PDB file of C-alpha atoms in Angstrom:
ATOM      1  CA  MET A   1       0.000   0.000   0.000  1.00 94.00           C
ATOM      2  CA  ILE A   2       1.164   3.512  -0.880  1.00 98.00           C
ATOM      3  CA  ASP A   3       0.098   6.622   1.011  1.00 98.00           C
ATOM      4  CA  LEU A   4      -0.359   9.520  -1.418  1.00 98.00           C
ATOM      5  CA  TYR A   5      -0.355  13.061  -0.072  1.00 98.00           C
ATOM      6  CA  THR A   6      -1.920  15.197  -2.764  1.00 98.00           C
ATOM      7  CA  TRP A   7      -4.152  18.032  -3.899  1.00 97.00           C
ATOM      8  CA  THR A   8      -5.763  19.235  -7.144  1.00 96.00           C
ATOM      9  CA  ALA A   9      -2.515  20.665  -8.535  1.00 95.00           C
ATOM     10  CA  PRO A  10      -0.684  19.516 -11.677  1.00 96.00           C
ATOM     11  CA  ASN A  11       2.432  18.265  -9.890  1.00 96.00           C
ATOM     12  CA  ALA A  12       0.307  16.155  -7.565  1.00 98.00           C
ATOM     13  CA  GLN A  13      -2.019  14.912 -10.312  1.00 98.00           C
ATOM     14  CA  LYS A  14       0.982  13.350 -12.043  1.00 98.00           C
ATOM     15  CA  ILE A  15       1.283  10.843  -9.222  1.00 98.00           C
ATOM     16  CA  SER A  16      -2.372   9.864  -8.952  1.00 98.00           C
ATOM     17  CA  ILE A  17      -2.407   9.298 -12.728  1.00 98.00           C
ATOM     18  CA  MET A  18       0.706   7.136 -12.437  1.00 98.00           C
ATOM     19  CA  LEU A  19      -0.725   5.095  -9.580  1.00 98.00           C
ATOM     20  CA  GLU A  20      -3.883   4.498 -11.597  1.00 98.00           C
ATOM     21  CA  GLU A  21      -1.857   3.531 -14.676  1.00 98.00           C
ATOM     22  CA  ILE A  22       0.194   0.938 -12.808  1.00 97.00           C
ATOM     23  CA  ALA A  23      -2.754  -0.257 -10.678  1.00 96.00           C
ATOM     24  CA  LEU A  24      -0.948  -0.161  -7.351  1.00 95.00           C
ATOM     25  CA  PRO A  25      -3.204   0.181  -4.289  1.00 96.00           C
ATOM     26  CA  TYR A  26      -2.949   3.563  -2.599  1.00 98.00           C
ATOM     27  CA  ALA A  27      -4.592   5.611   0.119  1.00 98.00           C
ATOM     28  CA  VAL A  28      -5.315   9.281  -0.550  1.00 98.00           C
ATOM     29  CA  HIS A  29      -4.459  11.950   2.007  1.00 98.00           C
ATOM     30  CA  ALA A  30      -5.782  15.301   0.788  1.00 98.00           C
ATOM     31  CA  ILE A  31      -3.573  18.245   1.729  1.00 98.00           C
ATOM     32  CA  ASP A  32      -5.747  21.320   1.217  1.00 97.00           C
ATOM     33  CA  LEU A  33      -3.473  24.002  -0.191  1.00 95.00           C
ATOM     34  CA  THR A  34      -6.216  26.625   0.109  1.00 93.00           C
ATOM     35  CA  LYS A  35      -6.054  26.114   3.893  1.00 96.00           C
ATOM     36  CA  GLU A  36      -2.238  25.947   3.855  1.00 96.00           C
ATOM     37  CA  GLU A  37      -2.285  22.437   5.286  1.00 97.00           C
ATOM     38  CA  GLN A  38       1.026  21.829   3.532  1.00 97.00           C
ATOM     39  CA  HIS A  39       2.651  23.999   6.201  1.00 97.00           C
ATOM     40  CA  GLY A  40       1.134  22.126   9.143  1.00 97.00           C
ATOM     41  CA  ALA A  41       3.341  20.119  11.460  1.00 97.00           C
ATOM     42  CA  ALA A  42       1.727  16.815  10.518  1.00 96.00           C
ATOM     43  CA  TYR A  43       2.520  17.208   6.828  1.00 98.00           C
ATOM     44  CA  LEU A  44       5.941  18.769   7.367  1.00 98.00           C
ATOM     45  CA  ALA A  45       6.859  15.550   9.180  1.00 97.00           C
ATOM     46  CA  VAL A  46       6.291  13.812   5.817  1.00 97.00           C
ATOM     47  CA  ASN A  47       7.745  16.511   3.576  1.00 98.00           C
ATOM     48  CA  PRO A  48       9.793  19.228   5.302  1.00 97.00           C
ATOM     49  CA  ASN A  49       9.679  21.224   2.048  1.00 97.00           C
ATOM     50  CA  GLY A  50       5.938  21.726   2.485  1.00 97.00           C
ATOM     51  CA  LYS A  51       4.993  20.806  -1.079  1.00 97.00           C
ATOM     52  CA  VAL A  52       2.698  18.230  -2.643  1.00 98.00           C
ATOM     53  CA  PRO A  53       2.939  15.486  -3.744  1.00 98.00           C
ATOM     54  CA  ALA A  54       4.592  13.036  -1.409  1.00 98.00           C
ATOM     55  CA  ILE A  55       4.288   9.303  -1.077  1.00 98.00           C
ATOM     56  CA  VAL A  56       5.076   6.769   1.598  1.00 98.00           C
ATOM     57  CA  ASP A  57       5.521   3.303   0.161  1.00 98.00           C
ATOM     58  CA  ARG A  58       4.855   1.009   3.100  1.00 97.00           C
ATOM     59  CA  ASP A  59       6.435  -1.845   1.141  1.00 95.00           C
ATOM     60  CA  GLY A  60       9.542  -0.110  -0.143  1.00 95.00           C
ATOM     61  CA  PRO A  61      12.921  -1.631  -1.022  1.00 94.00           C
ATOM     62  CA  ASP A  62      13.827  -4.584   1.208  1.00 93.00           C
ATOM     63  CA  GLY A  63      10.392  -4.299   2.827  1.00 92.00           C
ATOM     64  CA  ALA A  64      11.171  -0.999   4.576  1.00 96.00           C
ATOM     65  CA  ALA A  65       8.903   2.032   4.288  1.00 97.00           C
ATOM     66  CA  LEU A  66      10.156   4.680   1.861  1.00 98.00           C
ATOM     67  CA  THR A  67       9.155   8.348   1.738  1.00 98.00           C
ATOM     68  CA  LEU A  68       9.608  10.332  -1.488  1.00 98.00           C
ATOM     69  CA  THR A  69       8.715  13.971  -2.041  1.00 97.00           C
ATOM     70  CA  GLU A  70       9.750  15.161  -5.516  1.00 97.00           C
ATOM     71  CA  SER A  71       7.282  14.371  -8.314  1.00 98.00           C
ATOM     72  CA  GLY A  72       9.929  13.403 -10.859  1.00 97.00           C
ATOM     73  CA  ALA A  73      11.674  11.099  -8.412  1.00 98.00           C
ATOM     74  CA  ILE A  74       8.320   9.579  -7.461  1.00 98.00           C
ATOM     75  CA  LEU A  75       7.439   8.881 -11.098  1.00 98.00           C
ATOM     76  CA  ILE A  76      10.773   7.184 -11.767  1.00 98.00           C
ATOM     77  CA  TYR A  77      10.484   5.145  -8.576  1.00 98.00           C
ATOM     78  CA  LEU A  78       6.960   3.978  -9.383  1.00 98.00           C
ATOM     79  CA  ALA A  79       7.916   3.142 -12.968  1.00 98.00           C
ATOM     80  CA  GLU A  80      10.843   1.060 -11.793  1.00 97.00           C
ATOM     81  CA  LYS A  81       8.799  -0.577  -9.031  1.00 97.00           C
ATOM     82  CA  SER A  82       6.041  -1.575 -11.471  1.00 97.00           C
ATOM     83  CA  GLY A  83       8.207  -2.180 -14.540  1.00 97.00           C
ATOM     84  CA  VAL A  84       6.009  -0.069 -16.838  1.00 97.00           C
ATOM     85  CA  LEU A  85       6.026   3.353 -18.538  1.00 98.00           C
ATOM     86  CA  LEU A  86       9.834   3.604 -18.473  1.00 98.00           C
ATOM     87  CA  SER A  87      12.261   1.401 -20.350  1.00 96.00           C
ATOM     88  CA  ARG A  88      14.882  -0.143 -18.099  1.00 94.00           C
ATOM     89  CA  THR A  89      17.849   0.660 -20.367  1.00 94.00           C
ATOM     90  CA  GLY A  90      18.897   2.269 -23.605  1.00 97.00           C
ATOM     91  CA  ALA A  91      17.807   5.144 -25.792  1.00 96.00           C
ATOM     92  CA  ALA A  92      14.095   4.782 -25.039  1.00 96.00           C
ATOM     93  CA  ARG A  93      14.766   5.263 -21.322  1.00 98.00           C
ATOM     94  CA  ALA A  94      17.016   8.261 -21.943  1.00 98.00           C
ATOM     95  CA  ASP A  95      14.412   9.827 -24.226  1.00 98.00           C
ATOM     96  CA  ALA A  96      11.603   9.429 -21.701  1.00 98.00           C
ATOM     97  CA  LEU A  97      13.779  10.874 -18.941  1.00 98.00           C
ATOM     98  CA  GLN A  98      14.752  13.779 -21.203  1.00 98.00           C
ATOM     99  CA  TRP A  99      11.120  14.753 -21.716  1.00 98.00           C
ATOM    100  CA  LEU A 100      10.326  14.197 -18.048  1.00 98.00           C
ATOM    101  CA  MET A 101      13.101  16.639 -17.158  1.00 98.00           C
ATOM    102  CA  PHE A 102      11.787  19.081 -19.778  1.00 97.00           C
ATOM    103  CA  GLN A 103       8.435  19.064 -18.019  1.00 97.00           C
ATOM    104  CA  MET A 104      10.089  19.663 -14.676  1.00 96.00           C
ATOM    105  CA  SER A 105      12.513  22.359 -15.830  1.00 96.00           C
ATOM    106  CA  ALA A 106      10.476  24.162 -18.500  1.00 95.00           C
ATOM    107  CA  VAL A 107       6.778  23.299 -18.579  1.00 94.00           C
ATOM    108  CA  GLY A 108       5.968  23.416 -14.878  1.00 92.00           C
ATOM    109  CA  PRO A 109       8.015  26.467 -13.839  1.00 91.00           C
ATOM    110  CA  THR A 110       7.036  28.499 -16.912  1.00 89.00           C
ATOM    111  CA  PHE A 111       3.315  27.787 -16.647  1.00 86.00           C
ATOM    112  CA  HIS A 112       3.358  28.352 -12.880  1.00 83.00           C
ATOM    113  CA  ASP A 113       5.096  31.708 -13.165  1.00 79.00           C
ATOM    114  CA  ALA A 114       2.852  32.845 -16.015  1.00 78.00           C
ATOM    115  CA  TYR A 115      -0.203  32.058 -13.897  1.00 72.00           C
ATOM    116  CA  HIS A 116       1.307  33.802 -10.886  1.00 71.00           C
ATOM    117  CA  PHE A 117       1.957  37.089 -12.681  1.00 72.00           C
ATOM    118  CA  LEU A 118      -1.340  36.968 -14.556  1.00 71.00           C
ATOM    119  CA  ALA A 119      -3.672  35.972 -11.732  1.00 69.00           C
ATOM    120  CA  LEU A 120      -2.015  36.084  -8.312  1.00 73.00           C
ATOM    121  CA  ALA A 121       0.524  38.905  -8.180  1.00 78.00           C
ATOM    122  CA  PRO A 122      -0.768  41.896  -6.176  1.00 83.00           C
ATOM    123  CA  GLU A 123       0.460  44.288  -8.870  1.00 83.00           C
ATOM    124  CA  ARG A 124       0.441  43.988 -12.652  1.00 82.00           C
ATOM    125  CA  THR A 125       3.989  43.655 -13.980  1.00 82.00           C
ATOM    126  CA  PRO A 126       3.780  43.991 -17.773  1.00 83.00           C
ATOM    127  CA  HIS A 127       7.363  42.893 -18.402  1.00 84.00           C
ATOM    128  CA  ALA A 128       6.968  39.697 -16.365  1.00 80.00           C
ATOM    129  CA  ILE A 129       3.592  38.922 -17.916  1.00 79.00           C
ATOM    130  CA  ASP A 130       4.919  39.426 -21.434  1.00 82.00           C
ATOM    131  CA  TYR A 131       8.033  37.366 -20.747  1.00 86.00           C
ATOM    132  CA  PHE A 132       6.240  34.368 -19.263  1.00 78.00           C
ATOM    133  CA  MET A 133       3.475  34.398 -21.860  1.00 83.00           C
ATOM    134  CA  ARG A 134       6.115  34.337 -24.606  1.00 88.00           C
ATOM    135  CA  GLU A 135       7.917  31.522 -22.790  1.00 90.00           C
ATOM    136  CA  THR A 136       4.643  29.617 -22.439  1.00 90.00           C
ATOM    137  CA  ALA A 137       4.036  29.939 -26.179  1.00 90.00           C
ATOM    138  CA  ARG A 138       7.601  28.814 -26.907  1.00 93.00           C
ATOM    139  CA  VAL A 139       7.318  25.748 -24.661  1.00 95.00           C
ATOM    140  CA  LEU A 140       3.960  24.782 -26.139  1.00 95.00           C
ATOM    141  CA  GLY A 141       5.457  25.145 -29.611  1.00 95.00           C
ATOM    142  CA  LEU A 142       8.311  22.789 -28.741  1.00 97.00           C
ATOM    143  CA  ILE A 143       5.877  20.184 -27.420  1.00 97.00           C
ATOM    144  CA  ASP A 144       3.666  20.522 -30.487  1.00 97.00           C
ATOM    145  CA  ALA A 145       6.648  20.079 -32.797  1.00 97.00           C
ATOM    146  CA  GLN A 146       7.771  16.951 -30.944  1.00 98.00           C
ATOM    147  CA  LEU A 147       4.263  15.509 -31.089  1.00 98.00           C
ATOM    148  CA  GLY A 148       4.182  16.203 -34.809  1.00 97.00           C
ATOM    149  CA  ARG A 149       7.009  13.680 -35.120  1.00 97.00           C
ATOM    150  CA  ARG A 150       5.848  11.102 -32.575  1.00 97.00           C
ATOM    151  CA  GLU A 151       2.585   9.847 -31.160  1.00 98.00           C
ATOM    152  CA  TYR A 152       3.772  10.496 -27.608  1.00 98.00           C
ATOM    153  CA  LEU A 153       6.567  12.659 -26.259  1.00 98.00           C
ATOM    154  CA  ALA A 154       9.164   9.873 -26.159  1.00 97.00           C
ATOM    155  CA  GLY A 155       7.657   7.627 -28.812  1.00 94.00           C
ATOM    156  CA  ASP A 156       5.702   5.228 -26.614  1.00 97.00           C
ATOM    157  CA  TYR A 157       3.411   6.369 -23.815  1.00 98.00           C
ATOM    158  CA  SER A 158       5.618   6.950 -20.767  1.00 98.00           C
ATOM    159  CA  ILE A 159       6.099   8.854 -17.542  1.00 98.00           C
ATOM    160  CA  ALA A 160       6.966  11.885 -19.690  1.00 98.00           C
ATOM    161  CA  ASP A 161       3.353  12.022 -20.894  1.00 98.00           C
ATOM    162  CA  VAL A 162       2.028  11.349 -17.388  1.00 98.00           C
ATOM    163  CA  ALA A 163       4.064  14.281 -16.064  1.00 98.00           C
ATOM    164  CA  THR A 164       3.132  16.704 -18.822  1.00 98.00           C
ATOM    165  CA  TYR A 165      -0.601  16.047 -19.220  1.00 98.00           C
ATOM    166  CA  PRO A 166      -1.829  17.777 -16.022  1.00 97.00           C
ATOM    167  CA  TRP A 167       0.105  20.927 -16.890  1.00 96.00           C
ATOM    168  CA  ILE A 168      -1.355  21.048 -20.391  1.00 95.00           C
ATOM    169  CA  ALA A 169      -4.805  20.464 -18.894  1.00 95.00           C
ATOM    170  CA  ALA A 170      -4.217  23.398 -16.548  1.00 92.00           C
ATOM    171  CA  ALA A 171      -3.078  25.622 -19.427  1.00 90.00           C
ATOM    172  CA  ILE A 172      -6.103  24.737 -21.521  1.00 89.00           C
ATOM    173  CA  GLY A 173      -8.402  25.200 -18.534  1.00 86.00           C
ATOM    174  CA  SER A 174      -7.004  28.675 -17.906  1.00 82.00           C
ATOM    175  CA  GLY A 175      -7.569  29.706 -21.511  1.00 83.00           C
ATOM    176  CA  VAL A 176      -3.979  29.954 -22.750  1.00 84.00           C
ATOM    177  CA  PRO A 177      -4.257  31.256 -26.329  1.00 82.00           C
ATOM    178  CA  GLY A 178      -2.974  29.589 -29.454  1.00 80.00           C
ATOM    179  CA  MET A 179      -4.087  26.007 -28.890  1.00 83.00           C
ATOM    180  CA  ALA A 180      -5.931  25.974 -32.215  1.00 82.00           C
ATOM    181  CA  GLU A 181      -2.571  26.524 -33.903  1.00 89.00           C
ATOM    182  CA  ARG A 182      -1.080  23.403 -32.298  1.00 95.00           C
ATOM    183  CA  PRO A 183      -2.918  20.416 -33.825  1.00 96.00           C
ATOM    184  CA  SER A 184      -0.418  17.792 -32.712  1.00 97.00           C
ATOM    185  CA  LEU A 185      -0.617  18.965 -29.118  1.00 97.00           C
ATOM    186  CA  ARG A 186      -4.417  18.944 -29.252  1.00 96.00           C
ATOM    187  CA  ARG A 187      -4.379  15.424 -30.734  1.00 97.00           C
ATOM    188  CA  TRP A 188      -2.075  14.195 -27.945  1.00 98.00           C
ATOM    189  CA  TYR A 189      -4.140  15.947 -25.277  1.00 97.00           C
ATOM    190  CA  ALA A 190      -7.309  14.234 -26.468  1.00 97.00           C
ATOM    191  CA  THR A 191      -5.615  10.830 -26.743  1.00 98.00           C
ATOM    192  CA  VAL A 192      -4.031  10.927 -23.303  1.00 98.00           C
ATOM    193  CA  GLY A 193      -7.125  12.449 -21.737  1.00 98.00           C
ATOM    194  CA  ALA A 194      -9.249   9.570 -23.035  1.00 98.00           C
ATOM    195  CA  ARG A 195      -7.267   7.023 -21.029  1.00 98.00           C
ATOM    196  CA  PRO A 196      -9.423   5.754 -18.116  1.00 98.00           C
ATOM    197  CA  ALA A 197      -6.451   5.810 -15.730  1.00 98.00           C
ATOM    198  CA  VAL A 198      -5.773   9.437 -16.606  1.00 98.00           C
ATOM    199  CA  GLN A 199      -9.389  10.369 -16.000  1.00 98.00           C
ATOM    200  CA  ARG A 200      -9.398   8.607 -12.633  1.00 98.00           C
ATOM    201  CA  GLY A 201      -6.082  10.134 -11.636  1.00 98.00           C
ATOM    202  CA  MET A 202      -7.187  13.668 -12.528  1.00 98.00           C
ATOM    203  CA  ALA A 203     -10.201  13.250 -10.213  1.00 98.00           C
ATOM    204  CA  VAL A 204      -7.983  12.660  -7.150  1.00 97.00           C
ATOM    205  CA  PRO A 205      -8.606  13.835  -4.502  1.00 96.00           C
ATOM    206  CA  ALA A 206     -12.369  13.589  -4.834  1.00 88.00           C
ATOM    207  CA  SER A 207     -14.165  16.841  -4.058  1.00 66.00           C
TER     208      SER A 207
END
């Protein structure tokens, strides 16, 4: 059994999608970010960084419990534990990890900062808004170009797609412009979004 500490945020949704894809049993612990529960003592004992997601695998390596707190590390661990969605060796593994790291270094931070300056910042900062909107468009263009060459980001469906889908869903949900100009991205979004495991994972935690 895996304990999943999560909320309705893209980084956390990656892990519930992955757990649904690999069909491992897990218990959901909702950490309400709107109430700042991530900063409470109980959760900080799990993740001192005060971020979601986190997991505790009660049956970790050698039967000992294992706590993991970074979404990319969690995805790799779960893929290796289950033996699916990440090749064990070779170019296919490197490619999937490359696109996973692209999500973590480019997609997530860029989309997060664009949303912050557009919707959350107490003052409008035109330079920051313009910069992050241009970066968002650039990142989306790179993804669309890659998906014009391959069905999924790394060829076969992998943890790279699992990691990226919730962020694209968030961008589309917030009305990021230009999606009509990215047919390959829209095709991928529809294909991945039709997967039952993805749909179940995106609904965690239940409202």
